[in-house]
mmCIF file of C-alpha atoms and ligand atoms in Angstrom:
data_model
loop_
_atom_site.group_PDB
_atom_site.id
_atom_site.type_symbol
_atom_site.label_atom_id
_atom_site.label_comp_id
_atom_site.label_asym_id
_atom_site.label_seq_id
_atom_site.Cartn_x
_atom_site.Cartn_y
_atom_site.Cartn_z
ATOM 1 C CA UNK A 1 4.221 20.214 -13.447
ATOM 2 C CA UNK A 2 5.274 17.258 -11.282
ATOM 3 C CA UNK A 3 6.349 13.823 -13.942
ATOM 4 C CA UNK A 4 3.421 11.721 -13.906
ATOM 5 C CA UNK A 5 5.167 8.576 -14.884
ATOM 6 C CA UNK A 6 3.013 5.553 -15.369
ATOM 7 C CA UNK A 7 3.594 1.450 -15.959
ATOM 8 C CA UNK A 8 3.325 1.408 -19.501
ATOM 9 C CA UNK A 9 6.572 3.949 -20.650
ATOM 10 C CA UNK A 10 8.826 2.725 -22.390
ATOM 11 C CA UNK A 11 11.204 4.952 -21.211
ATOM 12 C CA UNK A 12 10.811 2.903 -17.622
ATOM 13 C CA UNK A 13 11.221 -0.270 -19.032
ATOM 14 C CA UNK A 14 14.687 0.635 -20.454
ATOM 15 C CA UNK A 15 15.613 2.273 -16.596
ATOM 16 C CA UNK A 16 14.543 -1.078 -14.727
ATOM 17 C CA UNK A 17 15.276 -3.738 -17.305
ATOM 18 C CA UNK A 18 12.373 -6.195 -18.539
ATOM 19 C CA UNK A 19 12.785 -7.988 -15.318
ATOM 20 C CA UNK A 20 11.976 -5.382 -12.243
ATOM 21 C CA UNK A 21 9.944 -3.384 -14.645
ATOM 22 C CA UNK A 22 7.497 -6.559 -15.172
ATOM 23 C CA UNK A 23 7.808 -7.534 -11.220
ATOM 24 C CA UNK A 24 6.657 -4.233 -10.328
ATOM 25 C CA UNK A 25 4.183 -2.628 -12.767
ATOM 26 C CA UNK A 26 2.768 -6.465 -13.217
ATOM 27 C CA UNK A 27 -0.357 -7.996 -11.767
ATOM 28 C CA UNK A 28 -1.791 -11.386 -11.759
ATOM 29 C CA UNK A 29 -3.443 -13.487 -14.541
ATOM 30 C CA UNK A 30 -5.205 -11.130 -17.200
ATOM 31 C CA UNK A 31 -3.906 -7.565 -15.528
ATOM 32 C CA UNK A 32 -7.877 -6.932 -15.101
ATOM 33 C CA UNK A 33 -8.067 -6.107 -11.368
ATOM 34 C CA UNK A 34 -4.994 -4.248 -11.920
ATOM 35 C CA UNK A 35 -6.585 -1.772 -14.448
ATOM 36 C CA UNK A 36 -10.011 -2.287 -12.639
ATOM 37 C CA UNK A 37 -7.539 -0.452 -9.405
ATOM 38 C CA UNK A 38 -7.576 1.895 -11.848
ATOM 39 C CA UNK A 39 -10.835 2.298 -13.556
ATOM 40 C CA UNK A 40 -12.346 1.810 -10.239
ATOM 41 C CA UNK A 41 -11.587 5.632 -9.150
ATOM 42 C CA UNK A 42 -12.808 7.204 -12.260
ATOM 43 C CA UNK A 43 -16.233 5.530 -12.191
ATOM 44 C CA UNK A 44 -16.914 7.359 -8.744
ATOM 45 C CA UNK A 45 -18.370 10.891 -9.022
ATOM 46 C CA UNK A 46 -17.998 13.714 -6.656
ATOM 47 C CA UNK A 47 -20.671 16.321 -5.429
ATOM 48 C CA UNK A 48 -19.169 19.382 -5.041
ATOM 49 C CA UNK A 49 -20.772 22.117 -2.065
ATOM 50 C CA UNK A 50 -20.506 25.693 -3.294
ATOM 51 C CA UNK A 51 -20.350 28.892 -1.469
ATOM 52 C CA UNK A 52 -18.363 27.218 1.938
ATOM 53 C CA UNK A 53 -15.343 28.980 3.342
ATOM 54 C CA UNK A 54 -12.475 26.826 2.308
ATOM 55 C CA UNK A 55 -9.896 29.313 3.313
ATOM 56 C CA UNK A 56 -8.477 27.106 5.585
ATOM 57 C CA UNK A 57 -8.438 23.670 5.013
ATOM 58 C CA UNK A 58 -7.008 20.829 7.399
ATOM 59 C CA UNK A 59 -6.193 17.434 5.796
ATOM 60 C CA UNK A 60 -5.958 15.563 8.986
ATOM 61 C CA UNK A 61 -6.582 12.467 10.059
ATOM 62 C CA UNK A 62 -5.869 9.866 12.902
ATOM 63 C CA UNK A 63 -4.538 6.508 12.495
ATOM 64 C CA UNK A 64 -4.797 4.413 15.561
ATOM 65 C CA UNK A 65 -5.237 6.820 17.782
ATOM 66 C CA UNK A 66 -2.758 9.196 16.552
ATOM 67 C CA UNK A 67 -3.331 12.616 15.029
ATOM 68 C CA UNK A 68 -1.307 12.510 11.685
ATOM 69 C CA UNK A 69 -1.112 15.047 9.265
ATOM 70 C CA UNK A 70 -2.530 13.580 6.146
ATOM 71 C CA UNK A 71 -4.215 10.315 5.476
ATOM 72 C CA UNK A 72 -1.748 9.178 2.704
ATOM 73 C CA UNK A 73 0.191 6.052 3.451
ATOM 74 C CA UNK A 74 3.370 4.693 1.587
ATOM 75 C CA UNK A 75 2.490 1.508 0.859
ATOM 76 C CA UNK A 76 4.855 -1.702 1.670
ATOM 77 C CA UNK A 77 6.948 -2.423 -1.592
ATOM 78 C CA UNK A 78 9.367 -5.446 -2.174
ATOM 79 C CA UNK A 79 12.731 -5.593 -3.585
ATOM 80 C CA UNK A 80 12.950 -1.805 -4.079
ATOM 81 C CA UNK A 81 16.780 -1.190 -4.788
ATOM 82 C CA UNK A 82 15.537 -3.293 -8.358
ATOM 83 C CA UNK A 83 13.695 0.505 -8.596
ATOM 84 C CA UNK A 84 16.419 2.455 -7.769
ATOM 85 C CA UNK A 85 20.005 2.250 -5.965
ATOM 86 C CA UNK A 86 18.604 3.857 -3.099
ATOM 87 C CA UNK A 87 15.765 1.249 -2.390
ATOM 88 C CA UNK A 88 13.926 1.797 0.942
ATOM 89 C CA UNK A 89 16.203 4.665 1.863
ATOM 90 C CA UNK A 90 15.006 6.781 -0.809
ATOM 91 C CA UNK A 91 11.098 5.936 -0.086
ATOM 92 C CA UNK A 92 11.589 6.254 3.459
ATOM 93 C CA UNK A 93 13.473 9.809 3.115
ATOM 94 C CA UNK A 94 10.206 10.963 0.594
ATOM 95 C CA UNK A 95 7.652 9.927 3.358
ATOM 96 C CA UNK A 96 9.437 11.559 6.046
ATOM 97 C CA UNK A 97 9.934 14.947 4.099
ATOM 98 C CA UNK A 98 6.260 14.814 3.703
ATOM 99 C CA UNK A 99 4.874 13.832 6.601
ATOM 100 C CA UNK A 100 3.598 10.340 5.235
ATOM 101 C CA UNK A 101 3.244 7.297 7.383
ATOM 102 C CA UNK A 102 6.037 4.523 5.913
ATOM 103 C CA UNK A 103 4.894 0.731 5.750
ATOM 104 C CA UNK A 104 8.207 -1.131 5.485
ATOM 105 C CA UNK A 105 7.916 -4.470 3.516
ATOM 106 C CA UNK A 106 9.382 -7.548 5.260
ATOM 107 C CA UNK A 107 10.769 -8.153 1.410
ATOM 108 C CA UNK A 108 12.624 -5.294 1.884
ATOM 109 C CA UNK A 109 16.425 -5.149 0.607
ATOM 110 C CA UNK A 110 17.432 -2.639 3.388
ATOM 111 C CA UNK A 111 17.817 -3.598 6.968
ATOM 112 C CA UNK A 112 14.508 -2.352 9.166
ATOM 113 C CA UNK A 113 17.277 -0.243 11.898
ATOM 114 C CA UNK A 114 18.735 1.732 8.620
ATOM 115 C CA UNK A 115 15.438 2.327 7.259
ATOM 116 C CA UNK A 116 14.336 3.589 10.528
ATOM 117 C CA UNK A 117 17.431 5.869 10.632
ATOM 118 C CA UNK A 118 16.148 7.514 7.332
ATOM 119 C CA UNK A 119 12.956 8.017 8.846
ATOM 120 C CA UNK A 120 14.174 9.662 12.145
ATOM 121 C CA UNK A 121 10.803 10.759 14.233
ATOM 122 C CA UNK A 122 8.968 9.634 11.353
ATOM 123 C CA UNK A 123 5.666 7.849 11.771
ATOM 124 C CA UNK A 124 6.540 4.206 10.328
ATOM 125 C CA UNK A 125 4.518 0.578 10.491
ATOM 126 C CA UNK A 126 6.275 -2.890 9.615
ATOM 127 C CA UNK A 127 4.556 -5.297 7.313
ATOM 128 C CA UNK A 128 4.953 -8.942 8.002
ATOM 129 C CA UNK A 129 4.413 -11.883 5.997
ATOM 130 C CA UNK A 130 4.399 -14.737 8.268
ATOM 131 C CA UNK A 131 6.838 -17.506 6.588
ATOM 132 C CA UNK A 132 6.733 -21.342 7.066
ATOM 133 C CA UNK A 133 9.649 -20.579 9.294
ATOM 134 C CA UNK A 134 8.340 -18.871 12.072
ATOM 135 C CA UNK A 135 11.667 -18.079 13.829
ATOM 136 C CA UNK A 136 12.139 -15.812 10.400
ATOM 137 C CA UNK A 137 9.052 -13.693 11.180
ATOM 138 C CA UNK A 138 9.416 -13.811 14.633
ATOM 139 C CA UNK A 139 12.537 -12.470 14.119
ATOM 140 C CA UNK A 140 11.564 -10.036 11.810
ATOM 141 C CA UNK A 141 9.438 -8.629 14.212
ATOM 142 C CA UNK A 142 11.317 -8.157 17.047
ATOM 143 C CA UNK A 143 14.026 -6.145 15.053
ATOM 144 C CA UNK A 144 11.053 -3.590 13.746
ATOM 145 C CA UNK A 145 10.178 -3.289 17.371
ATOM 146 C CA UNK A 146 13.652 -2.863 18.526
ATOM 147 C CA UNK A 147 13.685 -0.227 15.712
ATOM 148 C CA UNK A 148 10.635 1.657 16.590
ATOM 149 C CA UNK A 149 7.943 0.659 14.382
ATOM 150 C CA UNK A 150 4.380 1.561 16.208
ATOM 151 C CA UNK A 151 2.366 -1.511 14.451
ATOM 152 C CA UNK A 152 2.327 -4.469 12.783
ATOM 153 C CA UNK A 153 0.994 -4.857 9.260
ATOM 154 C CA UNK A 154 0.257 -8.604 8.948
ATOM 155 C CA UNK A 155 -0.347 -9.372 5.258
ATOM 156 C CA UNK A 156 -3.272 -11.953 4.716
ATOM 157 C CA UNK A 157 -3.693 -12.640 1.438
ATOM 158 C CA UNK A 158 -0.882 -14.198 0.282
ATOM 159 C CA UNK A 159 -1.452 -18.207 0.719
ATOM 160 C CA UNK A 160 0.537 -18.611 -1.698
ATOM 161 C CA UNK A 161 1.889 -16.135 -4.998
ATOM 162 C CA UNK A 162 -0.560 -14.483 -7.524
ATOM 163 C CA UNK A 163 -0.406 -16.277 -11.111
ATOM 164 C CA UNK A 164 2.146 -13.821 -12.376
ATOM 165 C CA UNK A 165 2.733 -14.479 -15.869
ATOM 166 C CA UNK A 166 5.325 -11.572 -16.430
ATOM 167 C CA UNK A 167 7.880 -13.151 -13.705
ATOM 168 C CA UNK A 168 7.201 -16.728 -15.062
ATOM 169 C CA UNK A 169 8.753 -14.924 -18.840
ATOM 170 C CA UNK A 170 11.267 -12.629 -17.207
ATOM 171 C CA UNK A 171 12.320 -15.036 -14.714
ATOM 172 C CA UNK A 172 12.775 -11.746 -13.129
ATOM 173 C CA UNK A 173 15.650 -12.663 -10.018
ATOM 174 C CA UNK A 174 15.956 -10.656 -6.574
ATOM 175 C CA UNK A 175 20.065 -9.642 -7.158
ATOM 176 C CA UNK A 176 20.271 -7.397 -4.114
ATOM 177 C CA UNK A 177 20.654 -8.971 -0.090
ATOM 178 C CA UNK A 178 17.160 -8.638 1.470
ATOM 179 C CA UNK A 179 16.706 -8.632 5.063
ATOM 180 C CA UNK A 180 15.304 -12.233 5.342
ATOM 181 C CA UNK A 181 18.348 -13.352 3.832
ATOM 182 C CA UNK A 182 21.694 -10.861 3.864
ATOM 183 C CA UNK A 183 24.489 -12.826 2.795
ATOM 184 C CA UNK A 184 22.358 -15.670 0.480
ATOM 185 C CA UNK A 185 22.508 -15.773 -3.440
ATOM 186 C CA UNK A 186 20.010 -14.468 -5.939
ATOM 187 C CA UNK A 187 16.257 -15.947 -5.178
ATOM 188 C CA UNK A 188 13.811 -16.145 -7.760
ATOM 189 C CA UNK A 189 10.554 -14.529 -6.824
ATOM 190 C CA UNK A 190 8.742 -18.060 -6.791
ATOM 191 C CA UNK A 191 11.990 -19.316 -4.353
ATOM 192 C CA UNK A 192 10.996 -16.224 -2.044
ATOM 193 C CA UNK A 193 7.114 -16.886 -2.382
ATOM 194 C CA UNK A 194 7.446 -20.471 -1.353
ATOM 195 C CA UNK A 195 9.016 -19.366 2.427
ATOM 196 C CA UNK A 196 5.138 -18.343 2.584
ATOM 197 C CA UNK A 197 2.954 -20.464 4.825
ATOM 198 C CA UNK A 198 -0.248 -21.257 3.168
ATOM 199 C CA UNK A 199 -1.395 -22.646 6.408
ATOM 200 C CA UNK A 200 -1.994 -19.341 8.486
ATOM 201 C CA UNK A 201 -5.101 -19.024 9.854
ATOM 202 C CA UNK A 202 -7.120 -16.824 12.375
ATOM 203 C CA UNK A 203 -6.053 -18.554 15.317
ATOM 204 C CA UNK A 204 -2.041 -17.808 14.197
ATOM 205 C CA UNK A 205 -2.936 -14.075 13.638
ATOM 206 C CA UNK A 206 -3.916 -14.050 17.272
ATOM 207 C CA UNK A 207 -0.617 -15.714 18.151
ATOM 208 C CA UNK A 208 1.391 -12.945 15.936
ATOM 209 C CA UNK A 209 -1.436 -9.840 17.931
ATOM 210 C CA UNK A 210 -0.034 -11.794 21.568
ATOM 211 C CA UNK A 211 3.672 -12.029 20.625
ATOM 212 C CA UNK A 212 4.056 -8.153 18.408
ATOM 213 C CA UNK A 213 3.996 -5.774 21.570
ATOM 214 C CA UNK A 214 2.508 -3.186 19.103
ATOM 215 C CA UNK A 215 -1.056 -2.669 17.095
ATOM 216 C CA UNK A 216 -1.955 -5.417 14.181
ATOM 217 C CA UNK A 217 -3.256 -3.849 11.418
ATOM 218 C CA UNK A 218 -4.613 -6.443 8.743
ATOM 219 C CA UNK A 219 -3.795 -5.984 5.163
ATOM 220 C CA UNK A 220 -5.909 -7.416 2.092
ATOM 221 C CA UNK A 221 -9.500 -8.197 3.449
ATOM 222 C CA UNK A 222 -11.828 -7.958 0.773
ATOM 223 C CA UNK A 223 -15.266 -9.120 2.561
ATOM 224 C CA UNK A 224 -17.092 -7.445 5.152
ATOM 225 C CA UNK A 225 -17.268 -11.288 7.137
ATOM 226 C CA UNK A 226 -13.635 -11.714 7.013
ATOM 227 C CA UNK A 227 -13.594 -7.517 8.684
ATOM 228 C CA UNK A 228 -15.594 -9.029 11.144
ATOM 229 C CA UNK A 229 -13.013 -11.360 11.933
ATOM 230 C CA UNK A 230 -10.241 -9.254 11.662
ATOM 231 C CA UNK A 231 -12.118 -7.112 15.034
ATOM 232 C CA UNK A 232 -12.935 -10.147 16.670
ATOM 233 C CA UNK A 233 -9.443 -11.142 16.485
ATOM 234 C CA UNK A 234 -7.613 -7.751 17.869
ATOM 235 C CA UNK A 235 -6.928 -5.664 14.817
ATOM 236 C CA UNK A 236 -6.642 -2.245 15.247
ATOM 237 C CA UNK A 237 -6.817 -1.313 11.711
ATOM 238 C CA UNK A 238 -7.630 -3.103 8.340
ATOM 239 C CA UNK A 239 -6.407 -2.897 4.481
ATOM 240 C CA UNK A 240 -9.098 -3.263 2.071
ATOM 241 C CA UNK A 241 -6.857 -4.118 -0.455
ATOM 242 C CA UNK A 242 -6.398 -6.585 -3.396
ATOM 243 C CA UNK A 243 -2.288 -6.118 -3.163
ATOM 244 C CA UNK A 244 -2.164 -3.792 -6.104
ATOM 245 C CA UNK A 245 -4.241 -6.494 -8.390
ATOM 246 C CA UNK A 246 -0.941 -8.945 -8.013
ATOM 247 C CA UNK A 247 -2.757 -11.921 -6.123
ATOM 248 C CA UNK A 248 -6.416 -13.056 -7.389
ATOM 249 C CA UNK A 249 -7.373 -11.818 -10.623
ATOM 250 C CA UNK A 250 -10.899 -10.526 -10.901
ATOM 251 C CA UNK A 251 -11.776 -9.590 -6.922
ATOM 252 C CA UNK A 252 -13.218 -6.119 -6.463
ATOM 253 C CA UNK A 253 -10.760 -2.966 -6.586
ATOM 254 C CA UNK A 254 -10.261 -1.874 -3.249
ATOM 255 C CA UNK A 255 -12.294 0.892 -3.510
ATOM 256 C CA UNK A 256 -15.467 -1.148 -4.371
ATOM 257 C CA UNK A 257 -15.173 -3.733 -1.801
ATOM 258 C CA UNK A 258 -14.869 -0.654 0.767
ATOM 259 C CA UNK A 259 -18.622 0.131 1.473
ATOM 260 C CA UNK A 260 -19.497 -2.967 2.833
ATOM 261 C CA UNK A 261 -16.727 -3.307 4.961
ATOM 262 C CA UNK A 262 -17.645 0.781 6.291
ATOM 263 C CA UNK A 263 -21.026 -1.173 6.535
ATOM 264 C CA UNK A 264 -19.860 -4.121 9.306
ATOM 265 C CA UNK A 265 -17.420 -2.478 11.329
ATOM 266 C CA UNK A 266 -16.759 0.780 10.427
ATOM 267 C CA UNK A 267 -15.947 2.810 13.223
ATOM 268 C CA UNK A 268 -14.882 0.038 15.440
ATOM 269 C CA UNK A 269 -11.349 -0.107 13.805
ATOM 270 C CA UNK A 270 -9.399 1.705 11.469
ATOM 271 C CA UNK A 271 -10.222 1.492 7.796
ATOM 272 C CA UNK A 272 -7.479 1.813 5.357
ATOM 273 C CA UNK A 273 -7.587 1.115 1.613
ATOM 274 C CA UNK A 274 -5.480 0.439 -1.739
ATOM 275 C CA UNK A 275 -5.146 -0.166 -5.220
ATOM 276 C CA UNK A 276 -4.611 2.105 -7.886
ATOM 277 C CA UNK A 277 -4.284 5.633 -6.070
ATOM 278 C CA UNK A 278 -2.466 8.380 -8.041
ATOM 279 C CA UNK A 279 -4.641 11.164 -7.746
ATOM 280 C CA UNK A 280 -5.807 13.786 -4.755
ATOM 281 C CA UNK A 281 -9.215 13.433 -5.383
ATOM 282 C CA UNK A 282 -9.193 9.530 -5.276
ATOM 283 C CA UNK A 283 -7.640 9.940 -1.714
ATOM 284 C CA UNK A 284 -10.781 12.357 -1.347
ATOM 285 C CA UNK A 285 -13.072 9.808 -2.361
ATOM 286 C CA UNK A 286 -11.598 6.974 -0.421
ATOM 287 C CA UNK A 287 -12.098 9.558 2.743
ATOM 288 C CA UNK A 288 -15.631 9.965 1.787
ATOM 289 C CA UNK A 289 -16.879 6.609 1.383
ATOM 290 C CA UNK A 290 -15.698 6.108 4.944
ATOM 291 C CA UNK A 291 -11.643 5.032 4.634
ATOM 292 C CA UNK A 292 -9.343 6.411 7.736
ATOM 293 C CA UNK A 293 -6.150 6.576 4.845
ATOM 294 C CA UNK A 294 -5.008 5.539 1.614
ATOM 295 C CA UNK A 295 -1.970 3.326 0.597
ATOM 296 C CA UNK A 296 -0.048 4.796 -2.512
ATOM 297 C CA UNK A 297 2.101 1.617 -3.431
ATOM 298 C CA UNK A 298 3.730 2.142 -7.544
ATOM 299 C CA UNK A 299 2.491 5.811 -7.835
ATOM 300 C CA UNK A 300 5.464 6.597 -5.170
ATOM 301 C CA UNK A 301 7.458 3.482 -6.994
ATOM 302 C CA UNK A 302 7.955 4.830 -9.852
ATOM 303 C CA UNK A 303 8.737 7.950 -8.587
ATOM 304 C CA UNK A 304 11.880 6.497 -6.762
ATOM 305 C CA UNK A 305 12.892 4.740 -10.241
ATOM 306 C CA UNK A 306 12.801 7.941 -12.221
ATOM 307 C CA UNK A 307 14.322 10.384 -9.239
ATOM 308 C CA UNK A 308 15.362 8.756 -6.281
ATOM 309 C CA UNK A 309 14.366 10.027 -2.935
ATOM 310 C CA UNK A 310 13.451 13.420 -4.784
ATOM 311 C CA UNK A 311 11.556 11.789 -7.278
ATOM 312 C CA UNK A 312 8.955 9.705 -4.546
ATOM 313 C CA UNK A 313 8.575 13.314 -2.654
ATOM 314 C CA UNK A 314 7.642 14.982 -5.821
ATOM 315 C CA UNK A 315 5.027 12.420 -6.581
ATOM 316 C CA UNK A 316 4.174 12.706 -2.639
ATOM 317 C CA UNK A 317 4.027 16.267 -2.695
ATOM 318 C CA UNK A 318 1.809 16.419 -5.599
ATOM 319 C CA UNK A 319 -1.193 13.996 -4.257
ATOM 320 C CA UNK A 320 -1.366 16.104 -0.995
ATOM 321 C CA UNK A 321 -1.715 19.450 -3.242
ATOM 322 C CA UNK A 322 -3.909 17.527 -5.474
ATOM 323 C CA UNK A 323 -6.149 16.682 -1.929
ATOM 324 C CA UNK A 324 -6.193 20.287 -0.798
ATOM 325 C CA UNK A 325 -7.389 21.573 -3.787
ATOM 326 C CA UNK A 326 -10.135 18.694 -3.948
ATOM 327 C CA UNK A 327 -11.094 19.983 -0.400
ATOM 328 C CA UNK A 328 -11.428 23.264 -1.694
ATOM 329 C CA UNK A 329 -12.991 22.513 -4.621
ATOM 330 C CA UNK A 330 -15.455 20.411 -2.780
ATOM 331 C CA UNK A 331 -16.706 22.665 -0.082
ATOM 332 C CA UNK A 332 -15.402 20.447 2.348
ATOM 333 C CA UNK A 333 -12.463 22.405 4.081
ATOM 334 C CA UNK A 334 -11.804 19.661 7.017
ATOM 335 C CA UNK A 335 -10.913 15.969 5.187
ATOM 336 C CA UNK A 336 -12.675 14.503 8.239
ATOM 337 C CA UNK A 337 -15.684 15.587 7.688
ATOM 338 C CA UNK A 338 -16.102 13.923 4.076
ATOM 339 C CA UNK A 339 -18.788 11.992 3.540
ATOM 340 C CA UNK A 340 -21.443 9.809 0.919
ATOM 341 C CA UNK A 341 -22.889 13.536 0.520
ATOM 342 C CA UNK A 342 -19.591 14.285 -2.248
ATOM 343 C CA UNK A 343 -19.761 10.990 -3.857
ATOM 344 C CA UNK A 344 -21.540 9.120 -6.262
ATOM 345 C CA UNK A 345 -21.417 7.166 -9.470
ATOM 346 C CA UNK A 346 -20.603 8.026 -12.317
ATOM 347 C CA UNK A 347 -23.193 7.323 -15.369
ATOM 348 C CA UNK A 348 -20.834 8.232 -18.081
ATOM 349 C CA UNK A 349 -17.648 8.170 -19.732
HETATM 350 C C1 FMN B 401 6.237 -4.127 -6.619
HETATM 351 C C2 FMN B 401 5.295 -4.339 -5.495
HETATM 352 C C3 FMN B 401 5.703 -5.030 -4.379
HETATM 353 C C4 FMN B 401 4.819 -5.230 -3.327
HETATM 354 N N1 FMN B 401 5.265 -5.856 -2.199
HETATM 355 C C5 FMN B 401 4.430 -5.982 -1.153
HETATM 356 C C6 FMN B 401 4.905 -6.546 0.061
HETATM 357 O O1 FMN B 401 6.067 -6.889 0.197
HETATM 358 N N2 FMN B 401 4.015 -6.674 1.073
HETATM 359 C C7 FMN B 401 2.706 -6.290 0.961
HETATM 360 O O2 FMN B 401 1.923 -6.430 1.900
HETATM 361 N N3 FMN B 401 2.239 -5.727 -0.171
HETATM 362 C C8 FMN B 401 3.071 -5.551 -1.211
HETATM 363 N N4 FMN B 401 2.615 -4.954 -2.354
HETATM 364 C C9 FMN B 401 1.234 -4.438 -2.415
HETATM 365 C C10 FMN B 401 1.189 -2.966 -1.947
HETATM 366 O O3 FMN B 401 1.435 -2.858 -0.568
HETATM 367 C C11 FMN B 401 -0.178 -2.320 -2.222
HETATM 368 O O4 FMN B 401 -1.202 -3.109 -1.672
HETATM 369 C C12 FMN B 401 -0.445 -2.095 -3.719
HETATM 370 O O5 FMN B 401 0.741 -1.808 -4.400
HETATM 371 C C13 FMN B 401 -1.430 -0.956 -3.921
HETATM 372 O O6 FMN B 401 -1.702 -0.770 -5.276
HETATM 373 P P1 FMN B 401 -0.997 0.337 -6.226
HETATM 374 O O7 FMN B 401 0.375 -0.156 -6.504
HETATM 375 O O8 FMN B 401 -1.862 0.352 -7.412
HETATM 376 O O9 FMN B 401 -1.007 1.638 -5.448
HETATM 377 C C14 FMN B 401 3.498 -4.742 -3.410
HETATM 378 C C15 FMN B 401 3.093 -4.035 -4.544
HETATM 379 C C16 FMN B 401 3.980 -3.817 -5.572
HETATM 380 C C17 FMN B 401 3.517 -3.019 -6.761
#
């Protein structure tokens, strides 16, 4: 059986330090969105068809206007050589040996050309945050064009950091060079947040849509008005996603805040969501309730801290068996054809 490592062993705190461990299994204010990521999944039932041929089954999906294999997503990820030595390269070499679209952080301590070398034909997106200094992201982007990314994940709820009380006691530091900043010292995470402009607004997201070349994809809408807005202003795709519980305590898990969204503009753009995914049939029951794909963000982390490149794909491998056998369980042998017939809520336990 594939490690199912999780945030609270002990054994992982000792690996990263007190530090990385707290930066990366932490979320903000009281944790409860980030166990609510969690809970959210388990409080969703699913309504299994009998007596289908599930012989074959065909976990497909397509992700602006692509056909890819799969719908699960490696999420974007800061800082990840603090997981392991590898960093990027390892995540990036476990998505392409299983077929999983990469999301490469703009945080990210390897340079967006090697990370694209890992990936080779790979299927890979670039996630943005747009900084005070817009030569930085503007910058940013045109090397993950140059480097082949096919879209542009602009990250939209980050104003400013989540209250993080495990980096304000750690005073957890980024050692390693990260792309925004090769050859500088050490940052603090709150030096790194405050490059963030807490100005953006729709009108600059247009701007960024003009000036990318590629698809915008908008990650961390929450409300079905602001989904609105994100079609209105170009997207081609949106995260529902509360950025792994790490920003605004006590929003909606991803998974909640979904149907409403499906509600507005489903259809119209691609529907991606987030937050707490470490099982095959939570990717099933994101599918049903009308999501395109699913963002895996620590599941695959601390995969890469325990076993390197080999360790992410394990954890990878694992969710897409877990899917297929939810398919077959299910009666559903074709993961586009999942619907509100499979799901529904939980009453108990
Ligand atoms: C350590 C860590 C770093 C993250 N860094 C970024 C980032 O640089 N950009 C971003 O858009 N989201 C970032 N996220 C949020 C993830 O992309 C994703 O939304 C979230 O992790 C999903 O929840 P999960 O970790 O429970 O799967 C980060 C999440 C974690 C855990």
């Amino acid at each position: 059986m594939t490690e199912r490592p999780g945030p609270d062993d002990r054994d992982l705190e000792a690996l990263l330090g007190p530090g990385a461990h707290g930066y990366f299994a932490g979320g903000a204010g009281d944790e409860l969105t980030l166990r609510d990521n969690h809970d959210a999944w388990r409080r969703i039932a699913l309504h299994p068809r009998v007596l289908v041929d599930v012989s074959e089954r065909d976990l497909g999906t397509t992700l602006l206007g692509r056909h890819r294999p799969h719908p699960v997503v490696v999420a974007p990820m800061a800082y990840q050589k603090h997981a392991h030595e590898l960093g990027e390269l390892g995540s990036a070499a476990a998505a392409a040996a299983t077929d999983s679209l990469y999301v490469l952080s703009s945080q990210t301590t390897t340079s967006p050309a090697a990370v694209a070398d890992a990936l080779g034909p790979s299927d890979r997106w670039f996630q943005l945050y747009v900084f005070t200094d817009r030569a930085v992201s503007h910058d940013l982007v045109a090397e993950a064009r140059e480097s082949g990314y096919e879209a542009l994940v602009i990250t939209v709820d980050f104003p400013v950091a989540g209250w993080r009380e495990r980096d304000r006691r750690t005073g957890f530091k980024v050692e390693h060079p990260i792309a925004l900043n090769p050859s500088g010292p050490p940052l603090t995470t709150e030096q790194l947040f405050a490059m963030h402009d807490a100005s953006l607004t729709w009108d600059d997201i247009g701007e960024f849509a003009d000036a990318a070349g590629m698809p915008v994809v908008l990650k961390g809408v929450l409300r079905p008005d602001d989904a609105e807005r994100a079609v209105d202003a170009g997207a081609a795709g949106i995260i529902v996603s509360n950025h792994g519980g790490r920003q605004l305590d006590t929003t909606l898990a991803g998974v909640d805040a979904l149907p409403p969204i499906v509600d507005a503009v489903g259809g119209s753009v691609d529907l991606l969501v987030d937050g707490g995914v470490t099982r095959g049939w939570d990717v099933a029951k994101a599918l049903a309730l009308g999501a395109d794909a699913v963002l895996v963000g620590r599941h695959v982390l601390w995969g890469l801290a325990r076993g390197g490149a080999d360790g992410a794909e394990a954890v990878l491998r694992q969710l897409l068996a877990e899917l297929d056998s939810t398919l077959a369980l299910l009666g559903c042998p074709n993961a586009r054809d999942l619907d509100l017939s499979y799901v529904g809520r939980r009453t108990a336990g």
